Amino acid sequence: MDHPGVVVQGNGTTEEEINERLMNASRLYHTLKTSFLRKNIISRKTKMTVYRTVFRPMLIF
């Protein structure tokens, strides 16, 4: 059974889906951290925009 953004397992759990989201978000965070977030020339506002539009949706959906 599917719900928007979540795959519910036959036993009613979503653990695998949640673990996959966390792993993907962790990979993305480390990539962004090394290539983007540590850059002082990029404004905090721009960094927050990237967080809201790229990182957060990955965790939610």
PDB file of C-alpha atoms in Angstrom:
ATOM      1  CA  MET A   1       0.000   0.000   0.000  1.00  0.00           C
ATOM      2  CA  ASP A   2       1.363   3.428  -0.941  1.00  0.00           C
ATOM      3  CA  HIS A   3       0.831   6.776   0.728  1.00  0.00           C
ATOM      4  CA  PRO A   4       2.191  10.061  -0.642  1.00  0.00           C
ATOM      5  CA  GLY A   5       5.943   9.820  -0.183  1.00  0.00           C
ATOM      6  CA  VAL A   6       5.930   6.655   1.949  1.00  0.00           C
ATOM      7  CA  VAL A   7       5.938   2.989   1.055  1.00  0.00           C
ATOM      8  CA  VAL A   8       4.127   1.020   3.749  1.00  0.00           C
ATOM      9  CA  GLN A   9       5.417  -2.538   4.083  1.00  0.00           C
ATOM     10  CA  GLY A  10       3.102  -5.531   4.218  1.00  0.00           C
ATOM     11  CA  ASN A  11       3.425  -5.607   7.994  1.00  0.00           C
ATOM     12  CA  GLY A  12       2.499  -1.912   8.225  1.00  0.00           C
ATOM     13  CA  THR A  13       6.010  -0.557   8.847  1.00  0.00           C
ATOM     14  CA  THR A  14       7.876   2.125   6.948  1.00  0.00           C
ATOM     15  CA  GLU A  15      11.293   1.431   8.465  1.00  0.00           C
ATOM     16  CA  GLU A  16      13.089   0.541   5.219  1.00  0.00           C
ATOM     17  CA  GLU A  17      11.790   3.667   3.489  1.00  0.00           C
ATOM     18  CA  ILE A  18      12.827   5.881   6.402  1.00  0.00           C
ATOM     19  CA  ASN A  19      16.300   4.336   6.568  1.00  0.00           C
ATOM     20  CA  GLU A  20      16.758   4.860   2.826  1.00  0.00           C
ATOM     21  CA  ARG A  21      15.726   8.510   3.119  1.00  0.00           C
ATOM     22  CA  LEU A  22      18.138   9.085   5.990  1.00  0.00           C
ATOM     23  CA  MET A  23      21.021   7.472   4.096  1.00  0.00           C
ATOM     24  CA  ASN A  24      20.306   9.538   0.966  1.00  0.00           C
ATOM     25  CA  ALA A  25      19.994  12.736   2.991  1.00  0.00           C
ATOM     26  CA  SER A  26      23.246  11.959   4.809  1.00  0.00           C
ATOM     27  CA  ARG A  27      25.074  11.447   1.505  1.00  0.00           C
ATOM     28  CA  LEU A  28      23.658  14.682   0.135  1.00  0.00           C
ATOM     29  CA  TYR A  29      24.592  16.596   3.290  1.00  0.00           C
ATOM     30  CA  HIS A  30      28.205  15.412   3.164  1.00  0.00           C
ATOM     31  CA  THR A  31      28.425  16.274  -0.531  1.00  0.00           C
ATOM     32  CA  LEU A  32      26.988  19.731   0.085  1.00  0.00           C
ATOM     33  CA  LYS A  33      29.194  20.245   3.133  1.00  0.00           C
ATOM     34  CA  THR A  34      32.396  19.618   1.250  1.00  0.00           C
ATOM     35  CA  SER A  35      31.465  21.466  -1.914  1.00  0.00           C
ATOM     36  CA  PHE A  36      29.051  24.191  -0.854  1.00  0.00           C
ATOM     37  CA  LEU A  37      28.263  24.743   2.808  1.00  0.00           C
ATOM     38  CA  ARG A  38      31.821  25.540   3.894  1.00  0.00           C
ATOM     39  CA  LYS A  39      32.212  28.268   1.289  1.00  0.00           C
ATOM     40  CA  ASN A  40      32.270  31.666   2.984  1.00  0.00           C
ATOM     41  CA  ILE A  41      31.445  33.487  -0.241  1.00  0.00           C
ATOM     42  CA  ILE A  42      27.982  31.879  -0.358  1.00  0.00           C
ATOM     43  CA  SER A  43      25.472  33.745   1.768  1.00  0.00           C
ATOM     44  CA  ARG A  44      23.588  32.126   4.621  1.00  0.00           C
ATOM     45  CA  LYS A  45      20.345  33.022   2.821  1.00  0.00           C
ATOM     46  CA  THR A  46      21.437  31.039  -0.248  1.00  0.00           C
ATOM     47  CA  LYS A  47      22.480  28.103   1.902  1.00  0.00           C
ATOM     48  CA  MET A  48      19.083  28.111   3.637  1.00  0.00           C
ATOM     49  CA  THR A  49      17.329  28.224   0.274  1.00  0.00           C
ATOM     50  CA  VAL A  50      19.252  25.139  -0.827  1.00  0.00           C
ATOM     51  CA  TYR A  51      18.376  23.445   2.465  1.00  0.00           C
ATOM     52  CA  ARG A  52      14.664  24.211   2.061  1.00  0.00           C
ATOM     53  CA  THR A  53      14.449  23.294  -1.626  1.00  0.00           C
ATOM     54  CA  VAL A  54      16.823  20.324  -1.884  1.00  0.00           C
ATOM     55  CA  PHE A  55      17.702  18.761   1.456  1.00  0.00           C
ATOM     56  CA  ARG A  56      14.461  19.018   3.450  1.00  0.00           C
ATOM     57  CA  PRO A  57      12.189  17.666   0.674  1.00  0.00           C
ATOM     58  CA  MET A  58      14.474  14.653   0.373  1.00  0.00           C
ATOM     59  CA  LEU A  59      13.718  13.797   4.003  1.00  0.00           C
ATOM     60  CA  ILE A  60      10.005  14.522   3.786  1.00  0.00           C
ATOM     61  CA  PHE A  61       9.055  13.000   0.431  1.00  0.00           C
TER      62      PHE A  61
END
